[in-house]
XYZ file of N, CA and C in Angstrom:
426
model
N -28.249 -7.071 39.554
C -27.187 -7.318 38.703
C -26.712 -7.584 37.578
N -25.796 -7.402 36.961
C -25.869 -7.891 35.362
C -24.712 -8.675 35.260
N -25.627 -9.705 34.867
C -25.054 -11.391 34.158
C -24.843 -11.412 32.943
N -23.553 -11.273 32.187
C -23.343 -11.332 31.159
C -23.528 -13.098 30.362
N -24.055 -13.646 31.159
C -24.306 -15.323 30.932
C -25.938 -15.243 30.652
N -26.624 -14.167 31.268
C -28.041 -14.489 31.147
C -28.499 -13.420 30.274
N -27.651 -12.054 30.413
C -28.584 -11.261 29.326
C -27.459 -10.951 28.270
N -28.690 -11.453 26.795
C -28.244 -11.192 25.588
C -27.645 -9.485 25.536
N -26.602 -9.309 25.097
C -26.031 -8.332 24.410
C -26.529 -7.825 22.922
N -27.048 -6.383 23.201
C -27.524 -6.381 21.729
C -26.309 -6.395 20.581
N -26.801 -6.358 19.336
C -25.306 -6.847 17.952
C -25.632 -5.319 17.830
N -24.718 -5.174 17.029
C -23.974 -3.951 16.427
C -22.903 -4.048 15.241
N -22.735 -3.547 14.280
C -21.535 -3.555 13.640
C -20.630 -2.679 13.758
N -19.113 -3.211 14.518
C -18.124 -2.150 14.834
C -17.437 -2.178 13.569
N -17.056 -1.166 13.421
C -16.037 -0.727 12.424
C -14.523 -0.067 12.802
N -13.542 -0.588 12.445
C -12.250 0.003 12.467
C -11.708 0.370 11.093
N -11.174 1.641 11.290
C -10.422 1.953 9.538
C -9.611 3.210 9.709
N -8.187 2.926 9.044
C -7.049 3.504 9.587
C -6.891 4.010 7.746
N -5.619 4.854 8.336
C -4.848 5.335 7.503
C -3.692 4.232 7.094
N -3.417 4.011 5.782
C -2.437 2.657 5.571
C -1.286 3.379 5.503
N -0.399 2.895 6.133
C 1.171 3.207 5.959
C 1.260 4.893 6.294
N 0.605 5.270 7.764
C 0.932 6.607 8.376
C 2.371 6.671 8.843
N 2.748 5.752 9.254
C 4.554 5.556 9.623
C 5.481 6.228 9.114
N 5.335 5.899 7.508
C 6.263 6.137 6.463
C 5.727 7.861 5.968
N 4.425 8.134 5.980
C 4.101 9.464 6.039
C 5.051 10.061 6.736
N 4.853 10.205 7.736
C 5.479 10.738 9.215
C 6.897 10.971 8.429
N 7.469 10.117 8.453
C 9.003 10.151 8.116
C 9.251 10.672 6.710
N 8.310 10.259 5.645
C 8.575 11.316 4.219
C 8.251 12.979 4.694
N 6.823 13.000 5.326
C 6.518 14.176 4.880
C 7.308 15.608 6.370
N 7.533 14.647 7.635
C 7.852 15.535 8.585
C 6.530 15.163 9.527
N 6.681 15.334 10.616
C 5.376 15.279 11.613
C 4.059 16.576 11.063
N 4.279 18.090 10.793
C 3.282 18.488 10.634
C 2.623 18.510 9.683
N 3.461 18.188 8.427
C 2.544 17.603 7.203
C 1.976 16.434 7.343
N 2.328 15.521 7.971
C 1.702 14.634 7.400
C 0.312 14.499 9.304
N 0.848 15.029 10.376
C -0.549 15.100 10.783
C -1.751 15.750 9.977
N -1.264 17.107 9.381
C -2.498 17.481 8.396
C -3.037 16.641 7.624
N -1.998 15.862 6.948
C -2.738 14.744 6.694
C -4.056 13.885 7.030
N -3.351 12.900 8.261
C -3.814 12.194 8.813
C -5.248 12.912 9.681
N -5.087 14.517 9.631
C -6.169 14.909 10.372
C -7.401 15.334 8.945
N -6.889 15.116 8.281
C -7.893 15.347 6.728
C -8.847 14.384 6.496
N -8.090 13.401 6.589
C -8.457 11.837 6.278
C -9.386 11.520 7.478
N -9.367 11.592 8.459
C -9.803 11.576 9.869
C -11.668 12.514 9.512
N -11.025 13.436 8.717
C -12.532 14.240 9.204
C -13.516 13.729 7.998
N -12.486 12.662 6.956
C -13.744 12.506 5.453
C -14.302 10.867 6.108
N -13.549 10.661 7.344
C -13.893 9.144 7.754
C -15.337 9.612 8.584
N -14.812 10.368 9.468
C -15.910 11.062 10.050
C -17.461 11.384 9.623
N -17.565 11.781 8.091
C -18.555 12.063 7.513
C -19.170 11.216 7.081
N -18.312 10.005 6.752
C -18.569 8.870 5.928
C -19.896 8.285 7.183
N -18.861 8.173 8.156
C -19.932 7.358 9.392
C -21.142 8.567 9.493
N -21.056 9.584 9.638
C -22.734 10.240 9.757
C -23.292 9.975 8.599
N -22.823 9.804 7.596
C -23.860 9.624 6.866
C -25.078 8.444 6.789
N -23.797 7.315 7.511
C -24.780 6.108 7.666
C -25.129 5.724 8.896
N -25.456 6.814 9.633
C -26.024 7.041 11.190
C -25.758 5.970 11.817
N -23.744 6.575 11.990
C -23.210 5.501 12.542
C -22.697 6.407 13.919
N -21.793 5.933 14.434
C -21.434 7.047 15.924
C -20.055 6.634 15.648
N -19.157 7.575 15.627
C -17.662 7.383 16.379
C -17.708 7.253 17.486
N -17.167 6.557 17.743
C -16.853 5.715 19.472
C -15.540 6.734 19.644
N -14.158 5.968 19.140
C -13.154 7.004 19.160
C -11.975 7.001 18.183
N -11.187 8.052 18.205
C -9.878 8.135 17.511
C -8.846 7.558 17.686
N -7.313 7.201 17.705
C -6.670 6.712 18.405
C -5.625 6.693 17.009
N -5.215 7.815 17.257
C -3.752 8.234 16.443
C -4.383 8.356 14.856
N -4.479 7.874 13.998
C -4.776 7.285 12.514
C -6.158 6.684 12.638
N -6.505 5.663 13.774
C -7.287 4.954 13.312
C -8.603 5.611 14.088
N -9.951 4.826 13.734
C -11.143 5.322 13.995
C -11.829 4.333 14.411
N -12.660 4.285 15.540
C -13.480 2.907 15.512
C -15.072 3.368 15.869
N -15.873 2.960 14.558
C -17.368 3.486 14.702
C -18.320 2.340 15.155
N -19.562 2.479 15.364
C -20.044 1.952 15.776
C -21.575 2.139 14.560
N -22.256 1.048 14.283
C -23.311 0.717 13.121
C -24.730 0.130 13.588
N -25.965 0.653 13.395
C -27.050 -0.494 13.926
C -26.967 -1.811 12.511
N -26.624 -1.423 12.062
C -26.312 -3.063 10.906
C -24.990 -3.008 9.927
N -24.991 -4.558 9.473
C -23.563 -4.313 8.868
C -24.040 -3.527 7.572
N -24.480 -3.927 6.987
C -25.165 -3.092 5.601
C -24.625 -1.641 5.794
N -25.231 -0.930 6.808
C -24.649 0.561 7.198
C -23.240 0.610 7.217
N -22.585 -0.172 7.977
C -21.032 -0.137 8.386
C -20.085 -0.572 7.029
N -21.049 -1.315 6.331
C -20.335 -1.959 4.372
C -20.238 0.056 4.128
N -21.179 0.292 3.993
C -21.795 1.307 3.132
C -20.425 2.613 3.727
N -20.385 2.686 4.755
C -19.726 3.823 5.331
C -18.213 3.380 4.876
N -17.409 2.120 5.017
C -16.616 1.882 4.288
C -16.547 2.063 2.779
N -17.216 1.637 2.230
C -17.112 2.175 1.045
C -16.690 3.808 0.814
N -17.840 4.448 1.501
C -18.013 5.934 0.965
C -16.216 6.309 1.871
N -15.809 5.590 2.273
C -14.362 6.391 3.511
C -13.448 5.924 2.086
N -13.509 4.868 1.511
C -12.543 4.690 0.453
C -12.450 5.549 -0.473
N -13.835 5.798 -0.932
C -14.187 6.848 -2.196
C -13.173 8.373 -1.822
N -13.872 8.555 -0.465
C -13.447 9.662 0.193
C -12.011 10.185 0.012
N -11.290 9.156 0.366
C -9.599 9.209 0.489
C -8.952 8.990 -0.760
N -9.624 8.121 -1.232
C -9.070 7.996 -2.606
C -9.197 9.442 -3.779
N -9.947 9.838 -3.229
C -10.230 11.206 -3.992
C -9.194 12.674 -3.266
N -8.644 12.317 -2.230
C -7.522 13.414 -1.576
C -6.078 13.244 -2.137
N -5.715 14.372 -3.040
C -4.960 14.314 -4.113
C -3.671 13.843 -2.893
N -2.389 13.378 -3.501
C -1.357 12.635 -2.551
C -0.634 14.030 -1.351
N -0.312 13.763 -0.833
C 0.570 14.746 -0.090
C 1.624 14.904 -0.527
N 2.619 15.763 -0.848
C 4.096 15.457 -1.150
C 4.470 14.280 -1.999
N 3.442 13.712 -2.644
C 3.486 12.830 -3.402
C 3.427 11.907 -3.045
N 2.957 11.672 -1.697
C 2.188 10.622 -1.432
C 1.088 10.469 -1.670
N 0.403 8.820 -2.387
C -1.110 9.120 -2.386
C -1.603 8.537 -0.451
N -2.627 8.753 -0.450
C -3.301 8.708 0.892
C -4.384 7.044 0.522
N -3.960 6.282 1.458
C -4.829 4.615 0.874
C -5.591 4.581 2.758
N -6.504 3.727 3.034
C -7.043 3.649 4.033
C -7.700 2.352 3.858
N -7.785 1.301 4.713
C -8.214 0.086 5.406
C -9.051 0.254 5.999
N -10.006 -0.791 6.078
C -11.005 -0.891 6.763
C -11.614 -2.413 7.014
N -12.450 -2.755 8.573
C -12.371 -4.193 8.965
C -13.264 -4.152 9.582
N -14.684 -4.495 9.505
C -15.670 -4.832 10.501
C -16.268 -5.830 10.686
N -17.504 -5.886 12.116
C -18.045 -7.494 12.688
C -19.019 -6.826 12.749
N -19.935 -7.813 12.672
C -21.321 -7.594 13.408
C -21.495 -8.687 14.631
N -21.932 -7.669 15.674
C -22.183 -8.966 16.439
C -22.501 -8.386 17.677
N -23.037 -9.492 18.846
C -23.134 -8.344 20.427
C -21.912 -7.454 20.742
N -22.595 -7.186 21.746
C -21.127 -6.341 22.458
C -21.752 -5.244 23.351
N -21.058 -5.116 24.456
C -20.971 -4.364 25.607
C -21.241 -2.942 25.532
N -21.885 -2.112 25.767
C -21.338 -0.488 25.856
C -21.083 -0.248 27.189
N -20.375 0.316 27.376
C -20.223 1.200 28.647
C -18.669 2.141 28.800
N -19.641 3.395 29.514
C -18.821 4.484 29.251
C -18.209 5.615 28.195
N -19.356 5.345 26.985
C -18.933 5.863 25.593
C -18.329 4.570 25.093
N -17.568 3.818 25.208
C -16.803 2.964 24.643
C -17.402 1.195 24.098
N -17.112 0.513 23.873
C -17.645 -0.701 23.239
C -16.868 -1.703 23.518
N -17.317 -2.807 24.296
C -16.099 -4.123 24.800
C -16.773 -5.965 23.832
N -16.440 -6.187 23.696
C -16.540 -7.930 23.844
C -15.956 -8.239 22.159
N -16.461 -9.565 22.333
C -16.044 -9.905 21.287
C -16.074 -9.520 19.652
N -17.331 -8.805 19.873
C -17.512 -8.104 18.254
C -16.692 -7.419 17.845
N -15.560 -6.730 18.936
C -15.010 -5.401 18.724
C -13.795 -6.119 18.457
N -13.263 -6.974 18.996
C -11.991 -7.597 19.358
C -12.026 -8.719 17.488
N -13.176 -9.179 17.101
C -13.084 -9.004 16.005
C -13.249 -8.310 14.704
N -13.503 -7.350 14.834
C -13.907 -6.100 14.124
C -11.826 -5.577 13.932
N -11.570 -5.589 14.887
C -10.075 -4.916 15.454
C -9.550 -5.824 14.217
N -8.839 -7.188 14.270
C -8.415 -8.320 13.570
C -8.704 -8.196 12.241
N -10.082 -7.977 11.976
C -10.697 -7.632 10.318
C -9.284 -6.934 9.922
N -9.699 -5.542 10.900
C -8.642 -4.521 10.188
C -7.491 -4.421 10.070
N -6.648 -5.535 10.855
C -5.172 -5.670 10.682
C -5.177 -6.620 9.677
N -6.284 -6.954 9.095
C -5.814 -7.934 7.982
C -5.859 -7.025 6.808
N -6.912 -6.369 6.601
C -6.646 -5.741 5.479
C -5.467 -4.810 5.250
N -5.213 -4.768 3.585
C -4.475 -3.730 3.431
C -4.806 -2.650 2.713
N -4.099 -1.751 2.839
C -4.717 0.110 1.960
C -5.608 -0.465 0.694
N -6.745 -0.030 1.088
C -7.575 -0.438 -0.195
C -8.499 -1.177 -0.058
N -8.037 -2.363 1.125
C -9.368 -3.185 1.242
C -10.023 -2.903 2.631
N -11.468 -3.706 2.409
C -12.437 -3.520 3.204
C -12.583 -5.162 3.808
N -12.413 -5.439 5.283
C -12.541 -7.069 5.236
C -13.291 -6.844 6.312
N -14.215 -8.197 6.198
C -15.311 -8.467 7.176
C -15.785 -10.040 7.529
N -15.697 -10.190 8.404
C -15.799 -11.608 9.255
C -17.326 -12.469 7.996
N -16.918 -13.591 8.419
C -17.951 -14.595 7.590
C -19.227 -14.343 8.076
N -18.933 -14.529 9.643
C -20.394 -14.872 10.102
C -21.305 -13.506 10.304
N -20.433 -12.356 9.634
C -21.010 -10.933 9.147
C -22.215 -11.179 7.746
N -21.461 -11.768 7.084
C -21.496 -12.007 5.649
C -23.244 -12.839 5.975
N -23.194 -13.554 6.629
C -24.173 -15.025 7.097
C -25.128 -14.284 7.310
């Protein structure tokens, strides 16, 4: 029987990244054009994850959750994501920007998903970021 108290969880770098201001993108461009823009961004984010030997856990709307073996790999992926999204031409005059947040720590894996404090912390870091920013935790930096 598994006991979270006695078994140490493996450590992962959990990264969340999303398109900043996508709600206004839908308002300005309409559903079809905005959806196409979001899909082009997600395609670029997936490429960045793969380059750093990460794994896309899931996408929800315009957000991607990915896992990496190290904080350095997550940071490199996030930087690559920023460059790729910045290189996408404005859509209907609307420039695209993404934000990212990540954290390195113990996490539980199950059913193709990840759970635990590291995931929650990474999600909070992403929530604090603004378009064009990458934020991580102090614990990850240490």
